Each structure stands twice: as structure tokens, then as C-alpha cells.
Coordinates of C-alpha atoms in Angstrom, one line a residue:
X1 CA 9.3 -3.6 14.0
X2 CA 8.3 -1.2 11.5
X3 CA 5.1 0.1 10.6
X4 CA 3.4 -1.4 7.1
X5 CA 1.1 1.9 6.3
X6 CA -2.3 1.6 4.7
X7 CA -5.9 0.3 5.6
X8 CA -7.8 -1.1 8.4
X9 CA -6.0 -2.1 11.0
X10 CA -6.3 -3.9 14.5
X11 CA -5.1 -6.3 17.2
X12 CA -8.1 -8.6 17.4
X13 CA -10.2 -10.6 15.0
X14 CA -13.3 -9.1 13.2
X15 CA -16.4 -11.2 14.7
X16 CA -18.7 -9.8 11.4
X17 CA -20.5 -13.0 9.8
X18 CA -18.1 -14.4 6.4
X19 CA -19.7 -15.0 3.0
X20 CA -20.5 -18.3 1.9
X21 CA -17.5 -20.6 0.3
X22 CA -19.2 -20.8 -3.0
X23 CA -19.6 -17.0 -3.3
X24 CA -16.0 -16.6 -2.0
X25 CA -15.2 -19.0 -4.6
X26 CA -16.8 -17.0 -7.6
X27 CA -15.7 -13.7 -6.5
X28 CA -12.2 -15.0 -6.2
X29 CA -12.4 -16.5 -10.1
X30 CA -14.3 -13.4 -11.6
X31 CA -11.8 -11.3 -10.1
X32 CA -8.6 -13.6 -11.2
X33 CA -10.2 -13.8 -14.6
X34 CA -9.9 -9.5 -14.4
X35 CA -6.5 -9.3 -13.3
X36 CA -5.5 -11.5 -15.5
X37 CA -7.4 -9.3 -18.6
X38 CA -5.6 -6.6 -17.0
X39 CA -2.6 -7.7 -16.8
X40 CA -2.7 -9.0 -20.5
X41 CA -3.7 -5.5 -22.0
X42 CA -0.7 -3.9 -19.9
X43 CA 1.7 -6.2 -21.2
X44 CA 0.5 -5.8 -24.7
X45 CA 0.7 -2.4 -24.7
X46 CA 4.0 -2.2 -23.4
X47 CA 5.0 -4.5 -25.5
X48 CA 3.7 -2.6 -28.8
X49 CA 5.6 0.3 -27.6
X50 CA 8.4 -1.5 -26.9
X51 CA 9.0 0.3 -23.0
X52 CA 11.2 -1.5 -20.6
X53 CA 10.2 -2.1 -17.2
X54 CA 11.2 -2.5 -13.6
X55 CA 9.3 -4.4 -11.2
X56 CA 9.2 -2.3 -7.7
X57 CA 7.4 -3.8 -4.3
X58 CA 7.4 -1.3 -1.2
X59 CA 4.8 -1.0 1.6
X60 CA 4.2 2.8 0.6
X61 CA 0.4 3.8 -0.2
X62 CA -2.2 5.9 0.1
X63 CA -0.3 9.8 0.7
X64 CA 3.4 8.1 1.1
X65 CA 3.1 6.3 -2.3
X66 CA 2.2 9.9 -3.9
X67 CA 4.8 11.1 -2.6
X68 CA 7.4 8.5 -3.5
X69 CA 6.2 8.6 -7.0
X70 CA 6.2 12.7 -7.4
X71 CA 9.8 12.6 -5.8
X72 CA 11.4 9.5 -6.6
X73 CA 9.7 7.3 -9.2
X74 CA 8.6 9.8 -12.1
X75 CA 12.1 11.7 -12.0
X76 CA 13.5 8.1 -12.8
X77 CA 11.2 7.5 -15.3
X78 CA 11.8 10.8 -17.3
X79 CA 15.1 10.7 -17.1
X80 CA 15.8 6.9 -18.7
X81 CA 12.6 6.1 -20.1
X82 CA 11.8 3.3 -18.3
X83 CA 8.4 2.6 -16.6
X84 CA 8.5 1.4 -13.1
X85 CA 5.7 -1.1 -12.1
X86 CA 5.0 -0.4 -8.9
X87 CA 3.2 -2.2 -6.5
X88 CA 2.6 -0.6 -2.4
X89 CA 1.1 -3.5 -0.2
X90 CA 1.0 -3.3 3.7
X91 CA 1.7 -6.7 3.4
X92 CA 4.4 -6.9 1.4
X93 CA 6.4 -9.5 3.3
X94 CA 3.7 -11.7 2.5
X95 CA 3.3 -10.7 -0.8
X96 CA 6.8 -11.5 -1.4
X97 CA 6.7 -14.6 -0.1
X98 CA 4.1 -15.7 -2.6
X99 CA 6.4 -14.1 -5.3
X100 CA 9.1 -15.6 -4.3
X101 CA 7.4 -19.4 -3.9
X102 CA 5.8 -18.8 -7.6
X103 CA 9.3 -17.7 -9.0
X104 CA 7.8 -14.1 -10.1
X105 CA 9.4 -12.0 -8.0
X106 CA 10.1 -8.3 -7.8
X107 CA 13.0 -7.0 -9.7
X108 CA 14.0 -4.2 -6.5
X109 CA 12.3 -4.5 -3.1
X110 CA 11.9 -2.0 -0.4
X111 CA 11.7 -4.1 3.3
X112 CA 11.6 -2.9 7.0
X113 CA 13.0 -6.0 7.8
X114 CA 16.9 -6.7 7.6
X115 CA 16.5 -10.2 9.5
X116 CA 14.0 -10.8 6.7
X117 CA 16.1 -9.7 3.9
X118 CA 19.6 -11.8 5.2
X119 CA 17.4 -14.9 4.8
X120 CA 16.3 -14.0 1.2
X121 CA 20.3 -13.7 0.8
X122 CA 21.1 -16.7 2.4
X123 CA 18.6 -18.7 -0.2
X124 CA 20.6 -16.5 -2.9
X125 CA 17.5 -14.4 -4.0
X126 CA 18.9 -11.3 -3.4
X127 CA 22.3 -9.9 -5.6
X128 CA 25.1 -8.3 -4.2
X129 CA 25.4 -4.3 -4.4
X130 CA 28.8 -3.6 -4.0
X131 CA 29.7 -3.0 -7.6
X132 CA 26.5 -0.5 -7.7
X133 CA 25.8 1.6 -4.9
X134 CA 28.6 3.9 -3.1
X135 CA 28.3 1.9 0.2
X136 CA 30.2 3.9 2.5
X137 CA 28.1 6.8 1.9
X138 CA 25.4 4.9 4.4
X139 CA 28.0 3.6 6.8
X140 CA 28.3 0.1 7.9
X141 CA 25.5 0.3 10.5
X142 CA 23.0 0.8 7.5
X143 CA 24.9 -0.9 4.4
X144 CA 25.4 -3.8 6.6
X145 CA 28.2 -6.7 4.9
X146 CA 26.6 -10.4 5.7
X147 CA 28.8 -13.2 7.0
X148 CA 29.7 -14.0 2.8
X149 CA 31.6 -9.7 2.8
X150 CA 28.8 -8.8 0.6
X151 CA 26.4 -5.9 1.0
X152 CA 22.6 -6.5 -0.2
X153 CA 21.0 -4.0 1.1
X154 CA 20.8 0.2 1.9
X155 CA 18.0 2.5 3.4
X156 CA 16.2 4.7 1.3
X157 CA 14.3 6.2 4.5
X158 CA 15.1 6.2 7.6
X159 CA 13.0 6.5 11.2
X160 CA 14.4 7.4 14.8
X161 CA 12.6 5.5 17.6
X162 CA 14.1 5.8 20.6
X163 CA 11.5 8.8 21.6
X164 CA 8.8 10.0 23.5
X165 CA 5.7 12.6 21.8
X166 CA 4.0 14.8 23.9
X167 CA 1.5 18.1 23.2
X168 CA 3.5 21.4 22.7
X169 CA 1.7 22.7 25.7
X170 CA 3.0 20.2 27.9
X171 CA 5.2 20.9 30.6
X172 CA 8.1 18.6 32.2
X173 CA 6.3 18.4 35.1
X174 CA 3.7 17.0 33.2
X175 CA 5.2 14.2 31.1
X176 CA 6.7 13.3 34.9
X177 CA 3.3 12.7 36.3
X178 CA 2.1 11.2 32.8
X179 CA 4.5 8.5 32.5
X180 CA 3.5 6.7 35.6
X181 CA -0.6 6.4 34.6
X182 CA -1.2 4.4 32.3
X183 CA -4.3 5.6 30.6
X184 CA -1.8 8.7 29.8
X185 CA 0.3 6.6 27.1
X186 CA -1.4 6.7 23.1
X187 CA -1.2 3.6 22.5
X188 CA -2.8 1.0 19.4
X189 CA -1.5 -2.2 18.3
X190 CA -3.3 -2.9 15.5
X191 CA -1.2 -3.2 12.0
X192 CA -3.0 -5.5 9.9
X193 CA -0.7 -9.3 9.6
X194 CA 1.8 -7.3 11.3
X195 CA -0.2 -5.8 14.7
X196 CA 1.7 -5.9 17.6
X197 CA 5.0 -4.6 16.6
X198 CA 4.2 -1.1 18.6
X199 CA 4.7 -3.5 21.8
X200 CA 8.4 -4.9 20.2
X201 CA 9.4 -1.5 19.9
X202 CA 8.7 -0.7 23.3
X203 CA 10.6 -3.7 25.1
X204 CA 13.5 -3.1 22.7
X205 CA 14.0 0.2 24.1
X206 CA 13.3 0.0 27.5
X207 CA 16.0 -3.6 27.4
X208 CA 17.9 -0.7 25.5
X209 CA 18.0 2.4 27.5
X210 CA 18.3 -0.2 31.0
X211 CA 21.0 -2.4 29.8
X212 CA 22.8 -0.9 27.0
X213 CA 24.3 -1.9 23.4
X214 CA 26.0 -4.9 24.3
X215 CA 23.4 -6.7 25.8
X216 CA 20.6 -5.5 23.2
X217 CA 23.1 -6.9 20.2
X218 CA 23.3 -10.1 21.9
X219 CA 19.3 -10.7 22.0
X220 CA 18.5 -9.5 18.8
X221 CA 21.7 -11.8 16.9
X222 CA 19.9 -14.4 19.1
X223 CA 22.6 -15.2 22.0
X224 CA 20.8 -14.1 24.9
X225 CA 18.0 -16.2 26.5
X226 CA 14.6 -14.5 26.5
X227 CA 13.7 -15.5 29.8
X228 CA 17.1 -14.1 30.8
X229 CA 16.7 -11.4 34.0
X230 CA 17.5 -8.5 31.5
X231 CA 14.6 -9.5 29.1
X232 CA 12.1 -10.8 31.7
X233 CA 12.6 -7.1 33.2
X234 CA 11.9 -5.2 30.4
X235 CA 8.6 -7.2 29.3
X236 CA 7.1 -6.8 33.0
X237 CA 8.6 -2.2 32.4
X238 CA 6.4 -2.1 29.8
X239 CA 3.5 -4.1 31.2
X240 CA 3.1 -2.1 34.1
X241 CA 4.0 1.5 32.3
X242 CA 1.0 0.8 29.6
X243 CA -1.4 -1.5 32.4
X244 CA -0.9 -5.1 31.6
X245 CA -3.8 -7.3 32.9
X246 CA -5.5 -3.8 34.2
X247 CA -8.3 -1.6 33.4
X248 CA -10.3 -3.9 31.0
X249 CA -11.2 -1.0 29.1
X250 CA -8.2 0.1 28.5
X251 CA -6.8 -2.9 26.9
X252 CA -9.7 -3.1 25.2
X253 CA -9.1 0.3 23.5
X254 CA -5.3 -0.3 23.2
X255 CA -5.9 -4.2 21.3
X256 CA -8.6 -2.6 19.1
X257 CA -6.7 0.4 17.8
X258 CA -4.5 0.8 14.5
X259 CA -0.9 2.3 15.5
X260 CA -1.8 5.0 13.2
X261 CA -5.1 6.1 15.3
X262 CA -3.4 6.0 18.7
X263 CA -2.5 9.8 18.8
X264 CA -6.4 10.7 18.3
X265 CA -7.2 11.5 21.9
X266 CA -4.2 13.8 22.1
X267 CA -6.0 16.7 20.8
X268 CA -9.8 15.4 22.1
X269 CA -11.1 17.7 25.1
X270 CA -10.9 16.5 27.2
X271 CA -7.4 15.1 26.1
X272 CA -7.6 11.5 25.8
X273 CA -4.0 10.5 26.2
X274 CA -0.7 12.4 26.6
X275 CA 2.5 10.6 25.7
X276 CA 3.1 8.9 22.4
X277 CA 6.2 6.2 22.2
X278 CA 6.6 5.7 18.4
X279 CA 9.0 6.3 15.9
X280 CA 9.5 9.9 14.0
X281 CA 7.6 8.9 10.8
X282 CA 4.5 9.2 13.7
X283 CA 4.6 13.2 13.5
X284 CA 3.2 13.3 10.0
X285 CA -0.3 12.2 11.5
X286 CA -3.0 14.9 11.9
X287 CA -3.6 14.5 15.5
X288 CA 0.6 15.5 16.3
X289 CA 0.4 18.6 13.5
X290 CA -2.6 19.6 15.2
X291 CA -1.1 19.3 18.8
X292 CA 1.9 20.9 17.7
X293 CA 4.0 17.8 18.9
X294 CA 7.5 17.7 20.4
X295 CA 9.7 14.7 21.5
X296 CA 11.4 13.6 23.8
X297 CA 14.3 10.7 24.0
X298 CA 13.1 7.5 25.7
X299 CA 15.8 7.8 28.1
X300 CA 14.7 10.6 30.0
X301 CA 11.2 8.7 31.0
X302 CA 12.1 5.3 31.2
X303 CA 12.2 3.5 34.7
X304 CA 15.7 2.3 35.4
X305 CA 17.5 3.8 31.9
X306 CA 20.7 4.4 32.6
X307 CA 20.9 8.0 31.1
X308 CA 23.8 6.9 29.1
X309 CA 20.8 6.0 25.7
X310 CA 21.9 4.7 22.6
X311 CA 19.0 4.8 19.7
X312 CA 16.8 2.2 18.0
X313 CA 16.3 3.1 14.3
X314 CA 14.6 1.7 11.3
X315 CA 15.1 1.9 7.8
X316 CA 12.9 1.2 4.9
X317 CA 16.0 -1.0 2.6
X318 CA 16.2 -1.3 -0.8
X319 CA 17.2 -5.1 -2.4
X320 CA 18.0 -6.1 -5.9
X321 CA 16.7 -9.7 -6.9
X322 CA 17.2 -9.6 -10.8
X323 CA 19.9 -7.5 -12.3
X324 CA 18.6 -6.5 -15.5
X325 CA 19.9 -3.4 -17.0
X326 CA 16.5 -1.6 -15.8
X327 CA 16.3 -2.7 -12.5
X328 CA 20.4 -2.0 -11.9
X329 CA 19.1 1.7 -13.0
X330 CA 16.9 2.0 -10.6
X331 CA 19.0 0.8 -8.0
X332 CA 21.4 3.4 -8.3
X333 CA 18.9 5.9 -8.8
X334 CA 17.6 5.2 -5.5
X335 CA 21.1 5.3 -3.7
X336 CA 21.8 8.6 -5.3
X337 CA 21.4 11.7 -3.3
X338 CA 19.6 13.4 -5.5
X339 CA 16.7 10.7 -4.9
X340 CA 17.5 10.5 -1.1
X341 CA 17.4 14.5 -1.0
X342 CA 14.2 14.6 -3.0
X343 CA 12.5 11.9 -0.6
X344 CA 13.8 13.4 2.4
X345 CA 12.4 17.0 1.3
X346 CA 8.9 15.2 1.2
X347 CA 9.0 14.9 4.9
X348 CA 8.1 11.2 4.5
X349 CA 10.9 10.2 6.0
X350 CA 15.0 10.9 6.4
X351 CA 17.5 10.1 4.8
X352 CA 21.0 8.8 6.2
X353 CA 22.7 9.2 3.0
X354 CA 26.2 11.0 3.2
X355 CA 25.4 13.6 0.4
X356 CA 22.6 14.1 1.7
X357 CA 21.7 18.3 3.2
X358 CA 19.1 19.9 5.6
X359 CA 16.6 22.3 3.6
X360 CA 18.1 25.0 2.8
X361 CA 18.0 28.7 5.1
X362 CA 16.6 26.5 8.2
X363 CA 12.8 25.9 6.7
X364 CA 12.9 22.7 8.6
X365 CA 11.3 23.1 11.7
X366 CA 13.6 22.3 15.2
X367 CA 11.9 18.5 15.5
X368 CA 12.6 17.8 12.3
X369 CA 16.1 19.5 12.0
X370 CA 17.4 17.6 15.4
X371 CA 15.9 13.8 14.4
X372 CA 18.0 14.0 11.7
X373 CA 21.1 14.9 13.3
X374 CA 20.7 12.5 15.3
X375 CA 20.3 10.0 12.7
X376 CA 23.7 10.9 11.2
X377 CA 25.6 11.8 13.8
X378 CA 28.6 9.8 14.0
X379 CA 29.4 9.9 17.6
X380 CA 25.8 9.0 18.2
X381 CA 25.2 4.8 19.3
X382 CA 22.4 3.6 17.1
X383 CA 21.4 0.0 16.9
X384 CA 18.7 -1.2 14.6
X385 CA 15.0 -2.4 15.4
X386 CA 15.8 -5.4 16.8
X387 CA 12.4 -7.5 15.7
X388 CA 12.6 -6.5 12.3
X389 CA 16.3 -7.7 12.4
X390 CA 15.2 -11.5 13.8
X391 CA 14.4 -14.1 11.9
X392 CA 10.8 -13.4 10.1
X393 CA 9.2 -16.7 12.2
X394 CA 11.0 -15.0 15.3
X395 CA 9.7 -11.6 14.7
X396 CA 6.2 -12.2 14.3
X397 CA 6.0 -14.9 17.1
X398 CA 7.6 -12.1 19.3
X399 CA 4.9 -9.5 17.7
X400 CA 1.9 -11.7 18.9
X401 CA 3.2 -12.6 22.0
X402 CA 2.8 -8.5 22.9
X403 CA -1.1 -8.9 22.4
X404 CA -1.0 -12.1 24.3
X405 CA 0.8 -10.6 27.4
X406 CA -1.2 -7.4 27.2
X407 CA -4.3 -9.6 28.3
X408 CA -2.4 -11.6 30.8
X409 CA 0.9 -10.8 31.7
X410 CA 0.7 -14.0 33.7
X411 CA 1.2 -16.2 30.5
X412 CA 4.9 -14.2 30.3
X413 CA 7.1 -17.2 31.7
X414 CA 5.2 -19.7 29.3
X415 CA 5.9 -16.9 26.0
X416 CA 9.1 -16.3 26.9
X417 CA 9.8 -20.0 27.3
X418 CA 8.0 -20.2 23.5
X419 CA 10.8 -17.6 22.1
X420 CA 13.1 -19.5 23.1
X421 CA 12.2 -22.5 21.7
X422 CA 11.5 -21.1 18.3
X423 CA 14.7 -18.8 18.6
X424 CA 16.8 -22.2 19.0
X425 CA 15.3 -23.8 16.0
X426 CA 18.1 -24.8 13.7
X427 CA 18.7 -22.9 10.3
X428 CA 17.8 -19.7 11.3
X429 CA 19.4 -16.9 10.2
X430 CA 20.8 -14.1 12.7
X431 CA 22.8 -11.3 11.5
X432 CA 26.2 -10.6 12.5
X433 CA 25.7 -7.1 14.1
X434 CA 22.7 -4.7 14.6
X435 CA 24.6 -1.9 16.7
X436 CA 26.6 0.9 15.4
X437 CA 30.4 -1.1 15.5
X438 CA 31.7 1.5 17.4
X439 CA 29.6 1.7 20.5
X440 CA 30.5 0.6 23.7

């Protein structure tokens, strides 16, 4: 699963004392009644000056929506005169749900979450891209076609995952001796509504790197049995690489800490934790720049991988749900290359977009230069996150089954046998493929 930036976040429940109902109740109306005001006077105004608008949701805020606005949104607007409403939630999945229910949606979407987006297809929300963006200039492991031949989605960032961060001034020998302790790993699984994912990602790539593309794809389409041996194996890899059921304190530290905070200790003294496994987008946080940090692919410190790695990736994919002429604008503004290159010049991501160049005379630095070779090398076997491809009610089930298991990895038969349950609930729906087509 991907990460959903922004605010507080952690793996456990707050235990602070609540408000009363009735002032709940009257802060919730005073600040509807605002909103509402808010909303009126923006409306009017736009109105008055007669300025089109496109409605955008996307889970970028705080640095990351600066940064999408300076690169991507204010060179749109500027160009066709069209104001772009934007709204960055790290709950945006929710958020769209509620739209969605209401019948206000979002004219364009930016998800994590391909399973999500195929059912939003499915229930015909979403409309197909073919006639607007140049698919083959993401490839069909990105630009994926649904069961119906169309295509209704494409990334506008991309993330590697399949790796391993460590300190510049640690040696092989090191991460070797590291990967065994667990207190050595930088771990936090808090993400708001969506904590735990940092536990999917692991078990995806250790089921990965052991067992290869053929049996990943059949999981994540939702043909192979969780408490198959292949599955069962990877949950109890990760339990004991990261100390399921162990050092109470420990846990305690890895339940309570946001994803984003994990990397902290790295550069504490005395260093608090060595190895990071987290996606690229992870090096942009103070405590890797700091520690000057390098990576490493999974493969190489995995238990059991079989040294023959595909990747995981994620994207962050764009969706139409109303084709007016403003949002149809901005839909091929943001398949361009000249919006890919600009947002993948940011650093805030990279961008798998054919047209798409390194900086130029080699400013990149070598981390940054070889993710995204990787990313677009064509000979390279990628296969997407496999939570955020599931069914959303199979995604976050599997999400908070990682907490639960963390505590006591003796409960794993009984989650597993949970999974599978929900997984075989009728009318869910799987994708067709998640792996590069051409991988073994």
C-alpha cells in the first residue's frame, strides 16, 4: 500500500478524554455553517468573473502539495486560464467515498490504489482515457486495460519499493549482521485510516523475492489462498525479521510510530536503528539526507529470496470522473511530459512517462539516477503493490491484520483464515494482471 502523507499519524488509538456530544455537535454546525459561507463567496466570485474550474482530489499536502502546485498546477493554470480547485487529504479514499455517495465528486482524481480505482470503473464512475492520453507512452504495466479493453487510469508519479535503506557509512558486513536483529530495522506503522500498510509492503516482497511473479500475480488477482504454504511463509519472514510477539518495547515503539518518523533513530547517537524497508519516495525525509542514505534491493537481504528479484512499485494514478472540457485539459496536461518532467525534477517522485529525461549533465545524484532506471527499464520485472491493487475492503482488512499479528503472531492462522473469507466474498473486483506481461 501506499503512503497517504500529512498529519499525525499512528497504529493505535489515542486514549486522551473526547469532548462532550453537545459541544462536538456545535462545533460541527458552526463550522459547517463557515464552509458553507466559504464556499458561497468562492463560488460567487468565480462566478462574477466568469473563470472555469476543475475539481482535483490527491493525497499531496504539506511540502508535496507545494510542490505539485509550483510544477504542475500553476503552469496549467497560466497556460489555459482555468482555476484548478484543489483539494490534498491523507484520506482521500475516504473522502471520495463520501463524494462519490453525495453525487459531488471530483472532476480528476489522483489514487494509490488501482484495486480501488477498477471498482469506481466497474460502478461506471470513472471515463475511459483512450481517446485522451498517449497510452503507450506508460506501457501496459502502468496504463493498465480492464476486462471492458478500456484504460482509466495512468501514473503521474511513480515509487520503487522493492529496497532496503541503510547509512552511507555502513558497510556490507554490517547490513549482514543488521538484518537478523530486529531492533536494527526502522520501522513505524502508523498512517492515519490507512496504518499498517508499511507491514503489506513488507510480506508482498518477501512472497515476492521467495516465490517469484507468478505466484505474487496469483494472490494479489485473488487466486491463491492466504493460508496457502507460500503466503503463511512470508507472514511468519517478516514476523520474526521485525520481532513479532517479542520485545514488548519494541512493538510498542514500532505500533506507535508514523511511517514517516521511522527513520529518526538512524542518525540518533547512539544510532537507533539501521535498515529502513520503504519505498524511494522515503529518501526525501530529513533523517536519510542527513545520513546520507543508500539502498539496497530487497533481494540481497531477504531470507530465502531467490536472487532472481522482480520489483514491487507504486504509482500515484490519475482518473477522470466528469469529462467537461476543463477537466479533459487537465487530463492531458497531466499525461504530458512536460508535466511529468516538471514533477519529476521536483524530486517528489519519478516519473515512468516515455518522454520523459534524467536532469540534464548528471545533477542527479547515483540513488536517484539508478531508481529510475530501474523504474523504466524494459527488461526489468515489475509488478504493482499488491494491497493497493485488492479490493479496498481486502486491502484494509489485510492492512490491520499486520498490527494485529505484530502483537500476537499466534492469531495468524485465525487472520489468514479471515482473508480468505472476505477475499471469497462475491462481487469483488480483482484486476486482470498486476505484473509486467512479460515476466516470467
Amino acid at each position: 500500500m501506499n503512503a497517504s502523507p500529512g498529519g499525525p499519524a499512528t497504529a493505535v488509538p489515542s486514549t486522551r478524554s473526547r469532548p462532550s456530544r453537545r459541544l462536538l455537535r456545535g462545533i460541527t454546525v458552526v463550522a459547517s455553517c463557515l464552509a458553507l459561507l466559504a464556499a458561497a463567496v468562492v463560488v460567487g466570485v468565480r462566478a462574477l468573473d466568469e473563470e472555469p474550474t476543475v475539481t482535483l482530489l490527491a493525497n499531496w499536502t504539506g511540502e508535496d502539495e507545494e510542490h505539485f502546485r509550483q510544477a504542475v498546477i500553476e503552469p496549467f493554470e497560466r497556460k489555459y486560464h482555468i482555476h484548478v480547485d484543489y483539494q490534498g487529504s491523507n484520506a482521500e479514499s475516504q473522502v471520495l467515498g463520501a463524494d462519490v455517495e453525495a453525487g459531488t465528486p471530483p472532476d480528476v482524481v489522483v489514487l494509490t490504489g488501482p484495486g480501488e480505482l477498477a471498482e469506481y470503473a466497474r460502478q461506471k464512475q470513472l471515463v475511459p482515457l483512450e481517446q485522451l492520453v498517449e497510452t503507450k507512452d506508460f506501457g501496459p504495466s502502468w496504463a493498465l486495460p480492464l476486462a471492458d479493453g478500456h484504460v482509466y487510469w495512468f501514473p503521474l508519479k511513480a515509487d520503487l519499493k522493492s529496497i532496503v535503506w541503510y547509512p552511507a557509512d555502513v558497510g556490507e558486513q554490517q547490513r549482514a549482521r543488521a538484518v537478523r536483529r530486529p531492533a536494527e530495522w526502522c520501522v513505524g506503522m502508523g498512517s492515519g485510516a490507512t496504518s499498517g500498510w508499511p507491514g503489506t509492503d513488507w510480506i508482498e516482497d518477501i512472497l515476492l523475492q521467495r516465490y517469484g511473479t507468478q505466484v505474487y500475480e496469483k494472490w494479489a488477482r485473488g487466486a491463491l489462498s492466504w493460508r496457502s504454504p507460500q503466503v503463511r511463509e512470508a507472514w511468519k519472514a517478516w514476523g520474526k525479521l521485525v520481532g513479532a510477539g517479542g520485545d514488548r518495547e519494541l512493538l510498542r515503539r514500532i505500533l506507535k510510530t508514523p511511517y514517516q518518523d521511522a527513520s529518526r533513530p538512524v542518525t540518533a547517537r547512539p544510532r537507533g536503528c539501521t535498515l529502513e524497508h520503504q519505498a524511494s519516495f522515503i529518501r526525501a525525509r530529513p533523517a536519510w539526507q542527513r545520513a546520507d542514505g543508500r539502498y539496497v534491493p530487497s533481494a540481497r537481504l531477504i531470507p530465502g529470496a531467490t536472487g532472481t528479484h522482480a520489483w514491487e512499485v507504486s504509482g500515484d494514478l490519475v482518473a477522470l470522473l466528469h469529462a467537461t472540457p476543463e477537466a479533459t485539459k487537465l487530463i492531458r496536461h497531466l499525461a504530458s511530459a512536460d508535466a511529468q518532467q516538471a514533477w519529476s525534477d521536483r524530486e517528489s517522485g519519478f516519473s515512468v512517462h516515455a518522454g520523459v529525461r534524467p536532469a540534464p549533465g548528471g545533477t542527479d545524484p547515483d540513488w536517484r539516477r539508478s531508481l529510475a532506471r530501474t523504474l523504466r527499464d524494459p527488461h526489468e520485472a515489475r509488478c504493482f503493490d499488491a494491497s493497493d491493487a485488492m479490493p479496498p475492503a481486502v486491502r484494509d482488512a489485510f492492512a490491520e491484520a499486520t498490527i494485529e499479528f505484530l502483537a500476537d503472531p499466534g492469531h495468524l492462522e485465525d487472520l489468514l483464515h479471515s482473508l480468505d473469507t472476505l477475499s471469497g466474498t462475491r462481487d469483488l473486483t480483482w484486476l486482470p494482471s498486476v505484473c509486467d506481461r512479460r515476466t516470467p
